[in-house]
Amino acid sequence: MPQGTGSPLPALRGLRADVAFIYDDPGAEAARLRGALLAAVLRLTPHSMAANAGCALVVLWAFAEALPPGMVVWTALLVAMAGVALRSWWRGRRRLRDTATPRVLHRATLHAGALAALWAVVPLAWFASATPAQQLQIGIVVAGMMGAGAFLLSPLPRACLAYLAIYAVASVGALLAEGNPAHAGVGAMLAFYASTLAAGALAAGQRHVALLRARAAAADQGRMLALLLQDFEAHADEALWQADAQGRVSHASPRLAQLLGLPAGDTPVGRPLAELLAAGDAHQTQTVREALADRRRLRDLPVAVHHGGRTRHLVLHGKRVFDEDGTPQGWRGVLADVTERVLSQKRLHLLAHTDPLTGLANRLTLRDALAECLKRGGGGALLSLDLDDFKGVNDTLGHTAGDQLLGAVAQRLRECMRPGDLVARLGGDEFAVLMQHTARAEDAQLLAERLIRAVAEPFELPGRHLRIGGSVGVAMFGAAAGEPDLGAEELFVRADMALYSAKEAGRGRHVAYSQALGDRSRRRLAIEQGLKQAVQRNELSLHWQPKVDIASWRIVGAEALMRWETPALGRVGPSEFIGVAEQCGLIDELGRFALVRACTEATGPLAGLTVSVNVSPVQLQDPGFAEQVRQVLRETGLAAHRLELEITETLFIDDAHGALDRLHALRDLGVRIALDDFGTGYSSLAYLRRFPFDTLKIDRAFVQEALADEESRAIVHSIAALAATLGMRTVCEGVETGSQLAVVSAAGCDQVQGYVASAPRPLAQFGELVRRWPDERPTTVPLH
């Protein structure tokens, strides 16, 4: 039979190899196996010898009415043999037998054969002359002794085979010697029974050997792990710890005392772990105690240890230790030093949440503070300030003077703030102030006047005397606005609308949002109503803006930008109607339209290019979005790798875990994922570790300031280097001039998108652009 269909040959060869190894190999491993196998047999010596003596007495009792010649002598010999074996076992019962020589195993084989030969006398000498009842008793005893002996001797294959062979030959011979056909059949059955016992006993013995080898390997591995653990404790940055059920340290690596800042020679063993970690901080002590009282695992529990005038940031990991009954016995875990990581994150957080030029809060910080203020309720105001004539300073005196002026303006704005107010630079010469503790429009008006007066005062810069002005737009929220459900974006819009109104009325003024400025709200309602029929009326279309590889200056992709033109409102920009669609629940319909149209056009006029489609966070909240993308790809026939979906970090704000799951589902389809507006938020940096984005799109704010702002150039360069390290592409958005193109190229960015290449175009015009593209290469593009 072939081996692949269950041939017993491999198992037989393995058994023979094991037997030869055990009985003949002089090595240490074989000696240990022999010792363990022999010990397994000797442990049962009292039971086996008692069984032999008892069965001999049963046979004697069966023939008590007419004892055959020699049976008493036979019984005495067998009982004596059992007694000798028991005496030998008793003397050596406390002596551990770790190893054994081949000679000892051969002697055990002889002992087994001698015992079987003594029992063979019964069927050979007395079976033929016995009565049927006596023959039945002899048969039962012989069958039982064969089975029990095979089981007991299974760890010693040769002893087992010798025992069974002598028993079987004697018994079968006695049955056949009578010449009785019935007894001959019983003899055949007994032979089959003996062979089956032999096979089973040998298989059990082989499993016994395999188990002993596995235990030996596990012991070796345990010793190796112990050595590695000792080396880890001596040299690793992390510290190992173990605590008892009361939370007291019962074991600690040397590194633990260092991390805790204990004096030299001081040990944490025997002291409460919570107090060691808290270092006098009652709140932190309680936190650690509650964590240790919890039956769940400890994961990433942050603690701060203050020692020698510095703070060490640690992270505690651990899991419960239970005994065999499931009773908690304590904890075992690792204490890691994450000080450098925490400090780096704080530096990154500071960089991401502050304006590098002025040190003020940036747009992200302002938006977060406004959202938190709205969440708490109460009243407040958002003031938007724009400098008048600042462009003239930049154009006539240069960007250095402009930067100095912005720094001076920022300082004056700080001096105008009340406690609790927040001032931020939004970019360029735009600033904003969040008043968080006022419910009166008069307070906001007074602050606006102070800001305008402060900016209007002359600025004394090195070698220059400058005078500018400023305009302010005010948007109230809370009780003062009479609209308690206003959102952050709506407030920004209202403040901007008021600011533009102030500029139109004459600079150096402040205007508060009023109902007169609410026409935009009515327009928003008209947009919402129009969007409900826009798809059916075929009013939506896609324009395409190229993505250009900087090194080769080839168009390698295109971003789909939705356009809407309606008879009632005319042309409506996506910045106006996309937000409305998200708020009124129409974004899924618009998003599906954009996805289907983009994939369809990608298989035709845009063949060969990667097409990018913006996806709203609202769309990605749908668990079935990945299946929708799969269906569109199948219906249009577009290869998944040619589709890139652009998302923003706001996706992660409400349901980070769910968002990551849905992004991984899209990645499993083969679709590319791009993170849009990268660099505007700290969370972007955090989620780069948790999801392998294909592309990072650098926010246009950095690009637009890159020429004048060294920090912005450094940020662009850092993002490009980070993306290259992570195997991601970088696309710079909003590149409008050849000078900006040169800067982002020098920073190491891969692709650009913006008016320096082309404005968004309808499909037909985009196709024409692609056809004549080689003739329009800008001369300012660096040739790498």
Short mmCIF file of C-alpha atoms in Angstrom, two decimals, residues 366 369-370 372-383 417-423 433-447 450 475-480 491:
data_model
loop_
_atom_site.label_atom_id
_atom_site.label_comp_id
_atom_site.label_asym_id
_atom_site.label_seq_id
_atom_site.Cartn_x
_atom_site.Cartn_y
_atom_site.Cartn_z
CA LEU A 366 -9.12 76.86 18.07
CA ALA A 369 -11.55 74.60 21.97
CA LEU A 370 -14.67 75.91 20.24
CA GLU A 372 -15.48 71.81 23.66
CA CYS A 373 -17.02 75.16 24.57
CA LEU A 374 -20.13 74.37 22.55
CA LYS A 375 -20.32 70.97 24.17
CA ARG A 376 -20.33 72.53 27.65
CA GLY A 377 -23.07 74.98 26.76
CA GLY A 378 -23.27 78.55 27.99
CA GLY A 379 -22.54 81.63 25.94
CA GLY A 380 -19.58 83.02 24.09
CA ALA A 381 -18.36 84.67 20.93
CA LEU A 382 -16.02 83.92 18.05
CA LEU A 383 -14.18 86.92 16.65
CA MET A 417 -7.23 88.83 26.16
CA ARG A 418 -9.26 88.28 29.26
CA PRO A 419 -8.52 85.21 31.41
CA GLY A 420 -9.92 82.17 29.63
CA ASP A 421 -9.98 83.72 26.15
CA LEU A 422 -8.06 82.03 23.35
CA VAL A 423 -6.35 83.84 20.47
CA VAL A 433 -10.39 84.99 19.25
CA LEU A 434 -12.65 82.68 21.23
CA MET A 435 -14.47 84.33 24.13
CA GLN A 436 -15.57 81.43 26.30
CA HIS A 437 -17.24 83.11 29.26
CA THR A 438 -19.62 85.75 28.04
CA ALA A 439 -23.30 85.76 27.21
CA ARG A 440 -23.49 89.47 26.27
CA ALA A 441 -22.97 90.94 22.85
CA GLU A 442 -21.67 94.11 24.55
CA ASP A 443 -18.65 92.24 25.91
CA ALA A 444 -17.78 90.91 22.48
CA GLN A 445 -18.19 94.42 21.02
CA LEU A 446 -15.82 95.91 23.63
CA LEU A 447 -13.19 93.25 22.92
CA ARG A 450 -9.83 96.84 21.89
CA ALA A 475 -20.41 85.65 15.81
CA MET A 476 -22.20 85.05 19.09
CA PHE A 477 -23.24 81.63 20.28
CA GLY A 478 -25.32 80.37 23.14
CA ALA A 479 -27.96 82.53 24.79
CA ALA A 480 -26.70 85.75 23.19
CA LEU A 491 -19.81 79.84 13.75
#
